[in-house]
Coordinates of C-alpha atoms and ligand atoms in Angstrom, one line a residue:
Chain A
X1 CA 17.4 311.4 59.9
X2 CA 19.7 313.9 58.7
X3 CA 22.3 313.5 56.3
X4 CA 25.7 314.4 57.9
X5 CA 29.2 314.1 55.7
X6 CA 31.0 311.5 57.1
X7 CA 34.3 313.1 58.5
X8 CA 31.6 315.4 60.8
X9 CA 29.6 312.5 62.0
X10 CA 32.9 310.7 62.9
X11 CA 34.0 313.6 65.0
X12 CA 30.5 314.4 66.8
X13 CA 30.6 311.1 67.5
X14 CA 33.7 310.8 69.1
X15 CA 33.4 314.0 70.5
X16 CA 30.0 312.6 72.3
X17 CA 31.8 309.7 73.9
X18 CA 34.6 311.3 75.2
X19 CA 32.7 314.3 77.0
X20 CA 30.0 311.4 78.0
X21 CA 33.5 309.7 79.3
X22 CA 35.3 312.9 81.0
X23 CA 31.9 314.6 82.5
X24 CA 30.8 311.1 84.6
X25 CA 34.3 310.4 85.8
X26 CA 34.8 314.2 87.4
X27 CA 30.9 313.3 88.3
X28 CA 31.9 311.1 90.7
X29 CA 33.6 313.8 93.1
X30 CA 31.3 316.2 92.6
X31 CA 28.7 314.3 94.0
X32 CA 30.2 312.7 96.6
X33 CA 32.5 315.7 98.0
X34 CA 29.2 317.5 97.9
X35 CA 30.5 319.5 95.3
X36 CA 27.5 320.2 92.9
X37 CA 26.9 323.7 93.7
X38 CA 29.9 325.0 93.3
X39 CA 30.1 322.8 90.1
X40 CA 27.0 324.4 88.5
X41 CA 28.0 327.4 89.2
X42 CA 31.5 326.9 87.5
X43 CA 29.8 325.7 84.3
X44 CA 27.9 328.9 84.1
X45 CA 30.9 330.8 84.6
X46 CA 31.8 328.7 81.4
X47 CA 29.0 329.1 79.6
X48 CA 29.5 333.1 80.1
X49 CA 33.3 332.7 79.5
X50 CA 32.1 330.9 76.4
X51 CA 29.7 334.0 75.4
X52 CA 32.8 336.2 75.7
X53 CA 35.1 334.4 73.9
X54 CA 32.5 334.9 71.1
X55 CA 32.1 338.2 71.7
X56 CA 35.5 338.9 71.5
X57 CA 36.1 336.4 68.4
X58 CA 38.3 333.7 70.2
X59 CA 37.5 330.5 71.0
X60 CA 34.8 329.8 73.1
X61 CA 36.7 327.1 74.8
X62 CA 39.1 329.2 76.0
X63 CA 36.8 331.5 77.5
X64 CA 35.1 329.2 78.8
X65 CA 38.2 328.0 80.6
X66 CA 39.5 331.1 81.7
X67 CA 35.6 331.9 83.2
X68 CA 35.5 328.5 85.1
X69 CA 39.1 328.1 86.2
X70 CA 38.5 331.5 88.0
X71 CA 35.7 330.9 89.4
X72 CA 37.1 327.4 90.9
X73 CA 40.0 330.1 92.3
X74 CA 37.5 332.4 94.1
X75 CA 34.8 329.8 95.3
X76 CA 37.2 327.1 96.1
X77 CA 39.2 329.0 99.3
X78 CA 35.4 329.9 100.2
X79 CA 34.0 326.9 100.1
X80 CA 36.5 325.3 102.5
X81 CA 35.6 327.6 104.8
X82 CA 31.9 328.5 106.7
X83 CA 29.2 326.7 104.6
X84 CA 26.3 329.1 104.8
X85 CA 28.7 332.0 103.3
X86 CA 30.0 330.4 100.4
X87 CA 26.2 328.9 99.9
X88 CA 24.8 333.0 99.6
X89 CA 27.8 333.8 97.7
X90 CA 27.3 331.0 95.3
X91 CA 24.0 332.0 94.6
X92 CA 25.0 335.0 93.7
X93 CA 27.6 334.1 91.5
X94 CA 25.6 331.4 89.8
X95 CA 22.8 334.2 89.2
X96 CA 25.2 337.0 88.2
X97 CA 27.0 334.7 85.5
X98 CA 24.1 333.6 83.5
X99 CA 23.1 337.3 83.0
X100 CA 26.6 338.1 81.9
X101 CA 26.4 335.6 79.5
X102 CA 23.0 336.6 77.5
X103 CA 24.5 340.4 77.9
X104 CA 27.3 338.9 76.1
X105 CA 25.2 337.0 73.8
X106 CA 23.0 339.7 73.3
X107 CA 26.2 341.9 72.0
X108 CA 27.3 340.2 69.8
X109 CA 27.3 342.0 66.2
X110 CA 25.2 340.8 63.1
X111 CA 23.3 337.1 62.4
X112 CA 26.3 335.3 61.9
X113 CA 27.1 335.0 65.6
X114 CA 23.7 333.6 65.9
X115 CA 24.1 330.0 65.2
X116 CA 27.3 330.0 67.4
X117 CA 25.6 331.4 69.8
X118 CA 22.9 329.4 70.2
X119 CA 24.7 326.3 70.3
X120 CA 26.4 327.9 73.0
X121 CA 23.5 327.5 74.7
X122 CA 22.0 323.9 73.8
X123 CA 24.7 322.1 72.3
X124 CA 25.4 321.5 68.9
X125 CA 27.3 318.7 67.2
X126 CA 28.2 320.9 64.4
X127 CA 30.3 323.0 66.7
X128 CA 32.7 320.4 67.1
X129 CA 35.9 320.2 65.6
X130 CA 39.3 318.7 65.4
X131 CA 40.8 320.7 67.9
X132 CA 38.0 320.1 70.4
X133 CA 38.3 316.4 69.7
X134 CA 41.9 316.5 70.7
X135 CA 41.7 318.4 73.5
X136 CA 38.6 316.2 74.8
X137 CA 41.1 312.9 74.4
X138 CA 44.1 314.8 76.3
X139 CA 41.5 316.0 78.8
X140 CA 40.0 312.2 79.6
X141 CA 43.5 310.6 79.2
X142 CA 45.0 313.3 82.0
X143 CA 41.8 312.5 84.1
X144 CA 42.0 309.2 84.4
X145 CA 45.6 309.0 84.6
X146 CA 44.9 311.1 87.9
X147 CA 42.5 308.8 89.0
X148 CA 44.3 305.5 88.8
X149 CA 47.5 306.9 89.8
X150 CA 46.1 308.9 92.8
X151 CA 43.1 306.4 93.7
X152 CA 43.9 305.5 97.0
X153 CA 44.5 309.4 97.6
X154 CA 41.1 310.1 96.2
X155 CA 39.0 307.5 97.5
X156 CA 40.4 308.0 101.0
X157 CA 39.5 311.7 100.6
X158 CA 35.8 311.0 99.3
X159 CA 35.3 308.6 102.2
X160 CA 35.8 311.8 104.7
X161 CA 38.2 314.5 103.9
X162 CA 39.2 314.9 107.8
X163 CA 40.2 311.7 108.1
X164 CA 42.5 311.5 105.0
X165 CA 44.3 314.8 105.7
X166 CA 44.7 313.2 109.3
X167 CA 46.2 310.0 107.7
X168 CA 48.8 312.3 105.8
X169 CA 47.1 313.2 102.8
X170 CA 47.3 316.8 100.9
X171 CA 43.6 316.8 100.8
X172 CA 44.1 320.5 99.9
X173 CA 45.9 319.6 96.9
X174 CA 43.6 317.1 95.4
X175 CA 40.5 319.2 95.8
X176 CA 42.3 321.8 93.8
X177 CA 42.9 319.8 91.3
X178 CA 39.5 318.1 90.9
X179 CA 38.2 321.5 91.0
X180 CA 40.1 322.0 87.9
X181 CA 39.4 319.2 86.4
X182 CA 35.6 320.3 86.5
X183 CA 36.4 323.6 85.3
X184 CA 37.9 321.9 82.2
X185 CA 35.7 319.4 81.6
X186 CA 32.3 321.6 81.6
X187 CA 34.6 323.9 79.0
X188 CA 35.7 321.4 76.4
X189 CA 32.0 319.5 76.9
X190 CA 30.2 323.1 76.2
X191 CA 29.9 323.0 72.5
X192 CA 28.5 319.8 72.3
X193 CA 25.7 319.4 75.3
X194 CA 25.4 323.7 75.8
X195 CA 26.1 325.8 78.8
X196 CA 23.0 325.5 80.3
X197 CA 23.0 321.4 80.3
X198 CA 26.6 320.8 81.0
X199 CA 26.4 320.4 84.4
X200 CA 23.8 317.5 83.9
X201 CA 25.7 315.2 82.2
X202 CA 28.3 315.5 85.1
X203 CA 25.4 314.8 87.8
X204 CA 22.9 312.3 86.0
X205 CA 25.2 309.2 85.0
X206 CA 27.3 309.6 88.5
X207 CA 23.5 309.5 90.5
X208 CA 22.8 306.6 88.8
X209 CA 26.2 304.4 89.5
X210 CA 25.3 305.9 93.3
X211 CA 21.9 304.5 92.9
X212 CA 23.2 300.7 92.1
X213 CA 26.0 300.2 93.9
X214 CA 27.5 300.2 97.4
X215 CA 30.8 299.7 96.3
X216 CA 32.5 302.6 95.6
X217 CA 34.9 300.4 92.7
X218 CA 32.1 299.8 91.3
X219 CA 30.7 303.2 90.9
X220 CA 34.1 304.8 89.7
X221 CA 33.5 301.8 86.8
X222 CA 29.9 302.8 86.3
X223 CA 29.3 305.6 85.7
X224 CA 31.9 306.6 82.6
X225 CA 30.1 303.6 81.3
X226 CA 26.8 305.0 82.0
X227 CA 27.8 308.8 80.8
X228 CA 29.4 307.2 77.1
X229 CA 25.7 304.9 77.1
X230 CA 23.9 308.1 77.6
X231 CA 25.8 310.3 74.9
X232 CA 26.3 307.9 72.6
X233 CA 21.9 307.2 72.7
X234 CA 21.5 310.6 72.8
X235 CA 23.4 311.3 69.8
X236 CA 21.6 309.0 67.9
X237 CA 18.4 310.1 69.8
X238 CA 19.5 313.7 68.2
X239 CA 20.0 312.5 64.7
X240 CA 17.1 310.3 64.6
X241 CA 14.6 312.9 65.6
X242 CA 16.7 316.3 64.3
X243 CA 17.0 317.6 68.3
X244 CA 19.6 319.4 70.2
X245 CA 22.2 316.6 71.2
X246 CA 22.6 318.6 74.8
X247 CA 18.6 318.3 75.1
X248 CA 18.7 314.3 74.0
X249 CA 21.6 313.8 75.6
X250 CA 20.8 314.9 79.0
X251 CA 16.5 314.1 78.2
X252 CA 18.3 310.0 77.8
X253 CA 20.9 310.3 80.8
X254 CA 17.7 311.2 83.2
X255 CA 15.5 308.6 82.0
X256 CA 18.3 306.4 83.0
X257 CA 18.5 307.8 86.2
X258 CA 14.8 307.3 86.8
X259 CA 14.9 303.7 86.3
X260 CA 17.8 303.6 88.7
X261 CA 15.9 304.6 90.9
X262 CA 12.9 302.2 90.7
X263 CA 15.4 299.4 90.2
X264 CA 18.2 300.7 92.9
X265 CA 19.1 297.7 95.2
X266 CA 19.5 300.8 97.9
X267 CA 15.8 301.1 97.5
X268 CA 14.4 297.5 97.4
X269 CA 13.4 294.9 99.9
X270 CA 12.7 295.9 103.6
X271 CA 10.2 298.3 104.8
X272 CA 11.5 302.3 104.6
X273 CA 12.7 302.7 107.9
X274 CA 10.2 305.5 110.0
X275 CA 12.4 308.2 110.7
X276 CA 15.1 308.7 108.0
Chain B
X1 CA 62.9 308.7 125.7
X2 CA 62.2 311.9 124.8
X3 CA 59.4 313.9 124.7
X4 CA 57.2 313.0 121.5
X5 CA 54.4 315.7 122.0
X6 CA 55.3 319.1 123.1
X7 CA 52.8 321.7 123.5
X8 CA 54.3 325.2 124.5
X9 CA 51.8 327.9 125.4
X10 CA 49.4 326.7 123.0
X11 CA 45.8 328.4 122.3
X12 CA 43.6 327.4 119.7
X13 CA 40.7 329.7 118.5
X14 CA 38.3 328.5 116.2
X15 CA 37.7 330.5 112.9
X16 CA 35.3 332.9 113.5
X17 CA 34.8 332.5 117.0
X18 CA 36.8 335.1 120.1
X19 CA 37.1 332.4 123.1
X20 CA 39.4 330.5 122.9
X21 CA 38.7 326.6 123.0
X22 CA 42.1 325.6 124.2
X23 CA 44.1 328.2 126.8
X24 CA 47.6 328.5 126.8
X25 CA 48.4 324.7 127.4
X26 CA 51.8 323.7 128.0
X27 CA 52.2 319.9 128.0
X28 CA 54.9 317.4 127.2
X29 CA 54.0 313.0 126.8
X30 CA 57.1 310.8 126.3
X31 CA 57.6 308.3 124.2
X32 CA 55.7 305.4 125.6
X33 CA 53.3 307.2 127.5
X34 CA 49.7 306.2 127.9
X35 CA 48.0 309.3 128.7
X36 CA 44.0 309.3 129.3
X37 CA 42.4 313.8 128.7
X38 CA 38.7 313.6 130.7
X39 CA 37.0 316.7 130.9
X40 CA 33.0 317.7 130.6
X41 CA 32.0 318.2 127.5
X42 CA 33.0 321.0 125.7
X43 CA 36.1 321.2 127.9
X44 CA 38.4 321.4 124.5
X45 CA 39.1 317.6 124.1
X46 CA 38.9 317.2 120.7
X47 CA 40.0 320.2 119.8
X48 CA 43.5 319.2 121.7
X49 CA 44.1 316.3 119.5
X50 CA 43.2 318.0 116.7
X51 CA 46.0 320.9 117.8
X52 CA 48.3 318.2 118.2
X53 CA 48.2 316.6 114.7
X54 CA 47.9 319.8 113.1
X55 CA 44.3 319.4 111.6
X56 CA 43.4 322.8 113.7
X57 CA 46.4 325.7 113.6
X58 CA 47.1 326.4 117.3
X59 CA 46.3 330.3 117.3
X60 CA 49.8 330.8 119.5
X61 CA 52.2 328.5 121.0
X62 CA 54.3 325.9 119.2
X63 CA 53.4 322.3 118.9
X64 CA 56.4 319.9 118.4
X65 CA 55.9 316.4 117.3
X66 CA 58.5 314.1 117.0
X67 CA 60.8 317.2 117.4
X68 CA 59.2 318.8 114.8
X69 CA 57.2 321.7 114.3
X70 CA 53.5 320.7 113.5
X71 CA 53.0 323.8 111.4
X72 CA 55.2 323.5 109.1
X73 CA 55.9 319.4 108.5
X74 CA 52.2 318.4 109.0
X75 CA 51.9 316.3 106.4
X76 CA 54.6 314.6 107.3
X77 CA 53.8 314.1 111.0
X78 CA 50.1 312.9 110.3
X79 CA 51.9 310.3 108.1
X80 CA 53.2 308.8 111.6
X81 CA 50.1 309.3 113.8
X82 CA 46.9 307.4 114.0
X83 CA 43.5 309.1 114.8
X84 CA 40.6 307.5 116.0
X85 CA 37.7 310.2 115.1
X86 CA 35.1 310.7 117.5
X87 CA 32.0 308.9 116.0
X88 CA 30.3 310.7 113.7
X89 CA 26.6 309.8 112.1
X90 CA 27.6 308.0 108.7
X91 CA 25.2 308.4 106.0
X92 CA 23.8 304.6 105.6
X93 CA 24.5 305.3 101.8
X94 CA 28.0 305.8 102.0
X95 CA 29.5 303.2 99.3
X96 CA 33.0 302.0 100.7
X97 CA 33.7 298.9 101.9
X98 CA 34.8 298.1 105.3
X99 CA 37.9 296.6 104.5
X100 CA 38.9 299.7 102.2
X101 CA 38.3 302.4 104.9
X102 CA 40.5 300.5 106.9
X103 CA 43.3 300.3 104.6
X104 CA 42.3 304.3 104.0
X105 CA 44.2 304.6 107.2
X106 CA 47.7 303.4 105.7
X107 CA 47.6 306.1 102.5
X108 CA 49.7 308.6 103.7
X109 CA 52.2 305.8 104.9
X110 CA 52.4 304.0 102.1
X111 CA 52.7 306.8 99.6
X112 CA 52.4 309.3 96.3
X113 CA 52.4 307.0 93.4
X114 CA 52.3 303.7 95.6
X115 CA 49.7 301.1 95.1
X116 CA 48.6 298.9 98.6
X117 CA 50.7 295.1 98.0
X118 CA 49.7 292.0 99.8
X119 CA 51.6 292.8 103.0
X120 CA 49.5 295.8 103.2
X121 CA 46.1 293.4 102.9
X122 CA 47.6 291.4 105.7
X123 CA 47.9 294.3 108.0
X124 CA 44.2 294.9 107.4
X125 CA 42.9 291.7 107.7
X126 CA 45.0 291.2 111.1
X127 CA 43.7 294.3 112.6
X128 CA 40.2 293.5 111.7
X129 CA 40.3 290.1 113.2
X130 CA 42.3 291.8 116.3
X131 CA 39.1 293.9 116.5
X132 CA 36.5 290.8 115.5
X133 CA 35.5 292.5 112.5
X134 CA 36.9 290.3 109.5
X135 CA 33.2 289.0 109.3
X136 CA 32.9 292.7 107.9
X137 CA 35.4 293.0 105.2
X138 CA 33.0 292.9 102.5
X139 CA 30.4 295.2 103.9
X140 CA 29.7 298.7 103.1
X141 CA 30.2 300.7 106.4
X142 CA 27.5 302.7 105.7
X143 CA 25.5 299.7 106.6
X144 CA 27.2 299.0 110.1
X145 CA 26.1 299.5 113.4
X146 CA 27.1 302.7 115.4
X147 CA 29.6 300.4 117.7
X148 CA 30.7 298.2 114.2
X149 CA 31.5 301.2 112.6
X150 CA 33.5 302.4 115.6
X151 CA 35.7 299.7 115.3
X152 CA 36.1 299.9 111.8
X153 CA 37.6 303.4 112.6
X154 CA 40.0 301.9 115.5
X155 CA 41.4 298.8 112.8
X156 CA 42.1 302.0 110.5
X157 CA 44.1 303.8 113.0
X158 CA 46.0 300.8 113.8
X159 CA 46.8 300.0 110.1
X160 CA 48.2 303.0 109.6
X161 CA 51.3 301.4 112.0
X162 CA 51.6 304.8 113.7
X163 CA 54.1 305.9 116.1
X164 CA 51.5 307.8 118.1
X165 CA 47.9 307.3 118.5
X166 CA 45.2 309.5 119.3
X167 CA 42.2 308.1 120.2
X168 CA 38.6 310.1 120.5
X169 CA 36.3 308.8 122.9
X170 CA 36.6 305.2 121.5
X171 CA 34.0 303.7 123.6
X172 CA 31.4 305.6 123.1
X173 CA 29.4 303.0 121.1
X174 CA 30.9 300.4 122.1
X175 CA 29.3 297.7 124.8
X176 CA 31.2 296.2 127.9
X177 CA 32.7 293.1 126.3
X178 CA 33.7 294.9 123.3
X179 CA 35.8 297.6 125.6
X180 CA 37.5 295.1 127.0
X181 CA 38.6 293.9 124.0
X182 CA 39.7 297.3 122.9
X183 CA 41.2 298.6 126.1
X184 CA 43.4 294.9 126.4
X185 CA 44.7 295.7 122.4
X186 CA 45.0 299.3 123.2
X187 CA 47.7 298.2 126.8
X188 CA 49.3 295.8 124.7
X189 CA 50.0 297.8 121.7
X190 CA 51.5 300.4 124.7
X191 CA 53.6 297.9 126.3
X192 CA 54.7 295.8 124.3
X193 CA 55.4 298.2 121.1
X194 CA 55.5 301.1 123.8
X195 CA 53.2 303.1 121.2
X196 CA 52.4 306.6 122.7
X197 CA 49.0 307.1 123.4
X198 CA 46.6 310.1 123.9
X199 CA 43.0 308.8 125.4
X200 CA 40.0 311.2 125.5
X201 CA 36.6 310.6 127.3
X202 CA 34.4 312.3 129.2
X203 CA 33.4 309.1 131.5
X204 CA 36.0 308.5 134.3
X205 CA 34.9 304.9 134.3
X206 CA 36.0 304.3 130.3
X207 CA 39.8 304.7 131.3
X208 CA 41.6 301.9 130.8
X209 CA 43.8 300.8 134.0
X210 CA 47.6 301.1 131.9
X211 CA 46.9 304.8 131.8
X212 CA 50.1 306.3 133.1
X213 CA 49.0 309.5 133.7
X214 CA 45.9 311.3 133.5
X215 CA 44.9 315.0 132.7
X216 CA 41.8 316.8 133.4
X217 CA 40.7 319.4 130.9
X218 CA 38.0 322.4 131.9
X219 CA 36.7 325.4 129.7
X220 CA 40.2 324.7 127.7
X221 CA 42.4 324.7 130.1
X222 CA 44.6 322.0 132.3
X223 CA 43.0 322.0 135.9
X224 CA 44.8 318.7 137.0
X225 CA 47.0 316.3 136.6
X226 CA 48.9 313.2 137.9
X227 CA 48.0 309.7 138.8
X228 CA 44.4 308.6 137.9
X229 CA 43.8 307.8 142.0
X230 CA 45.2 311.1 142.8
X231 CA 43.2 312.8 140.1
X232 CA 40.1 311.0 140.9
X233 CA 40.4 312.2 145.0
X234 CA 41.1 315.7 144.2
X235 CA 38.8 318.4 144.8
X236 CA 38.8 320.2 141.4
X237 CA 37.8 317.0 139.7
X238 CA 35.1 316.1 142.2
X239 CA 33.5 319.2 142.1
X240 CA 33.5 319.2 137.9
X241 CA 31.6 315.9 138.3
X242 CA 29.5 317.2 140.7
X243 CA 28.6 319.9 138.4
X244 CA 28.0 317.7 136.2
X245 CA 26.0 315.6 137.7
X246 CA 23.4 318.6 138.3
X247 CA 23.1 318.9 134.7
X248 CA 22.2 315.6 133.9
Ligands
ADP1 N1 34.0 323.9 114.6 C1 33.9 324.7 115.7 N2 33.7 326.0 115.6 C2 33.6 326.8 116.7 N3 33.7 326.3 118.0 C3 33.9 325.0 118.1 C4 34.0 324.1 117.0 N4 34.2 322.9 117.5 C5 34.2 323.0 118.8 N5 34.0 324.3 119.2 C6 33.9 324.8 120.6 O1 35.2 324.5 121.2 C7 35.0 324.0 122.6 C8 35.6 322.7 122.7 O2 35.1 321.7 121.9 P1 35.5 320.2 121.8 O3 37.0 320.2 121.7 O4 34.8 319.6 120.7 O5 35.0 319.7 123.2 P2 35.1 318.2 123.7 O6 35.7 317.3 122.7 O7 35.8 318.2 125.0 O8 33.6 317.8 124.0 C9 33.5 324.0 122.8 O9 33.1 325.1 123.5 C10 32.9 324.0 121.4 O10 31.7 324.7 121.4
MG2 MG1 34.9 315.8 121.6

């Protein structure tokens, strides 16, 4: 175990909870709305934005936010249109991004950058700071403020987006904005988990509330419970055994998934049916 | 009683695609109209009442609902009219209760910033049990049958309280009993709350008898209209149904 002044462990720790808390409640439209592609390859574009930013000796965050927020911009219009195109273009982009990022990497001047760099990659909690702390709380109140205030909204548009729009609903609107709220959340959670394991902290805990429940209340509950569960055992996983946190993090949130899966009520009694 | 749906020279294109899949249709249905749209498949149906609530840009022409122009106060019009999807496969996963897709239907109505309140629940409940489907509330529709879940969708529309409803080949799943049922709520809602209605199918048989007036759609286009009898007997729509009839 390592020995951590108490001020940093405070704010890792806090830090962990609320990205566990923010990436599994934007988890639950990106897997539903089928939007996990276009997710994963926003995170990249974070994780390269985050690259520059340390290139260029500002904030990674804010790079990482510019990076995203754009990419939401140019894949979003796409991605409303012909699947197969935006699909190829995705690809691409997803592909193009993580090069940029170790040319970036790779540029930067001297050791020092090193560390920083790195983390960039896997996650550190020694990247952490105060202002990352407070922008993580501002980031998970806002998002759940949208989310109770605009549930029926949401959940009408995560049943089937062609209905809600048909019912009155600026489904337009709202998908902009949860695009956004991705594009956020991957950039204030990159310090901590790492650019390259981001995206599976927004996917693992939101696949296991799908796995146990048929109720969709009940999944918006689970799986910020089940994100701060698998952050806050991964942290202490990390500690324990002197690992990345992103590694633990995401090496615990799987494991849960897996035993979702063997435990899933979806999965049990009944025969599989033949064709499916 | 005005007109409530105007269609002036309207053609809708899909993106990507040259021919048209409606041609320069010109239509008006009153308030209180019960109007039944037959026509092979592929004739443009669907793609009608999608022009008409806005959810597909006509290409050219105006559409006017409610006197107003669907192209610029969509949101608003959808808000007021109630659309019975054609069936689609739903994935046997899909975690939302019956009874909250059905109240799905009344979001737009009931508001930003609104939160459903017991009279809301009511209307849900009441439409269910209209449809015999309260036995349901609790269930996810993912686990429904094809002809459950088709009700489910026809309780939504209704919630919603519109002043227009647009119904997609509503049978389709559904078995004899269970049309009747739906056909007798469908001729009450029109007469006794004169709701304007716009019925698609592409089975002559499936239209209910209150129809006022019936239109037969071909390749996008209007090819007859009038009275179901005088539909039925004339020789445009016997020779589509002959044609189709070969294909089978
Ligand atoms: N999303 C789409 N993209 C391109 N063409 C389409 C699309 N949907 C329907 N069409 C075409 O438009 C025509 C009318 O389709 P539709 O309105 O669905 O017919 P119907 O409902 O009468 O069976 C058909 O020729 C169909 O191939
Ligand atoms: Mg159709």
């Amino acid at each position: 175990m390592i020995e951590l002044p108490l001020i940093l462990l405070i704010t890792a720790l806090l830090g962990s909870i609320l990205a566990g808390l923010s990436c599994s409640t934007i988890g639950v439209f990106v897997v539903r709305m089928n939007l996990v592609s276009i997710g994963y390859c926003m995170s990249h574009a974070a994780f390269a934005g985050a690259a520059f930013g340390l290139l260029i000796n500002v904030d990674p965050m804010f790079g990482a936010i510019v990076f995203s927020i754009a990419t939401a911009l140019f894949l979003g219009p796409l991605s409303e249109k012909a699947k197969l195109e935006s699909n190829v273009v995705i690809g691409f982009l997803f592909s193009i991004m993580i090069a940029f990022a170790f040319i970036f990497l790779n540029m930067i001047p001297g050791n020092a950058a090193t560390g920083a760099a790195l983390s960039i990659l896997w996650g550190s909690i020694f990247m952490i700071n105060l202002n990352d702390l407070f922008l993580l709380v501002l980031l998970s109140f806002v998002m759940l403020l949208f989310f109770i205030l605009f549930y029926k909204e949401l959940t009408a548009m995560l049943f089937h987006r062609k209905l809600a729009e048909a019912s009155g609903v600026n489904t337009k609107m709202f998908f902009f904005a949860i695009l956004f709220f991705v594009g956020f959340t991957v950039s204030v959670s990159l310090k901590l988990v790492g650019g390259l394991l981001v995206f599976a902290l927004i996917v693992n805990p939101t696949s296991t509330a799908y796995q146990l429940f048929f109720d969709f209340k009940k999944i918006s509950l689970a799986s910020p419970f089940i994100g701060v569960v698998s952050c806050l055992l991964g942290f202490l996983v990390s500690l324990e055994w002197n690992l990345p946190i992103g590694a633990a993090i995401v090496v615990v949130s799987s494991l849960i998934f897996a035993f979702s899966i063997l435990f899933s009520p979806k999965r049990k009694k009944g025969k599989k049916p033949l064709f499916s | 009683m005005g007109a409530v749906i105007e269609l002036d020279n309207v053609s809708t294109i899909y993106e990507g695609e040259r021919i048209p899949s409606l041609h320069n249709i010109t239509l008006s249905i009153d308030e209180g109209e019960f109007v039944a749209v037959i026509g092979p498949n592929g004739a443009g149906k669907t793609t009608l009442l999608e022009t008409i609530n806005g959810l597909l840009p006509a290409t050219s022409g105006t559409v006017r609902v409610f006197g107003k122009n669907v192209k610029t106060h969509g949101l608003e019009i959808r808000k007021k009219i109630g659309y019975v999807i054609q069936n689609f496969e739903i994935d046997s996963l899909t975690p939302f209760l019956s009874k909250d897709v059905v109240m799905m239907g009344r979001t737009g109505r009931i508001g930003l910033l609104r939160f459903p309140n017991q009279r809301d629940w009511e209307r849900v409940f009441s439409n269910m049990q209209l449809l015999g489907i309260e036995g349901f509330k609790d269930r996810a529709v993912g686990k429904l049958s094809g002809g459950e879940f088709q009700k489910v969708l026809i309780a939504r529309a209704l919630t919603q309280e519109p002043d227009v409803l647009l119904l997609d080949e509503p049978f389709a799943n559904l078995d004899v009993s269970s049309r009747k049922r739906v056909s007798d709520l469908l001729t009450t809602l029109n007469i006794e709350r004169s709701l304007t209605m716009v019925f698609v199918s592409h089975d002559i048989n499936a239209i209910p008898e209150a129809c006022t007036r019936t239109i037969v759609l071909d390749q996008g286009r209007i090819v007859c209209q009038g009275e179901l009898e005088t539909v039925l007997s004339s020789s445009i729509v016997q020779q589509l149904w002959q044609r189709g009839k070969k294909h089978d």
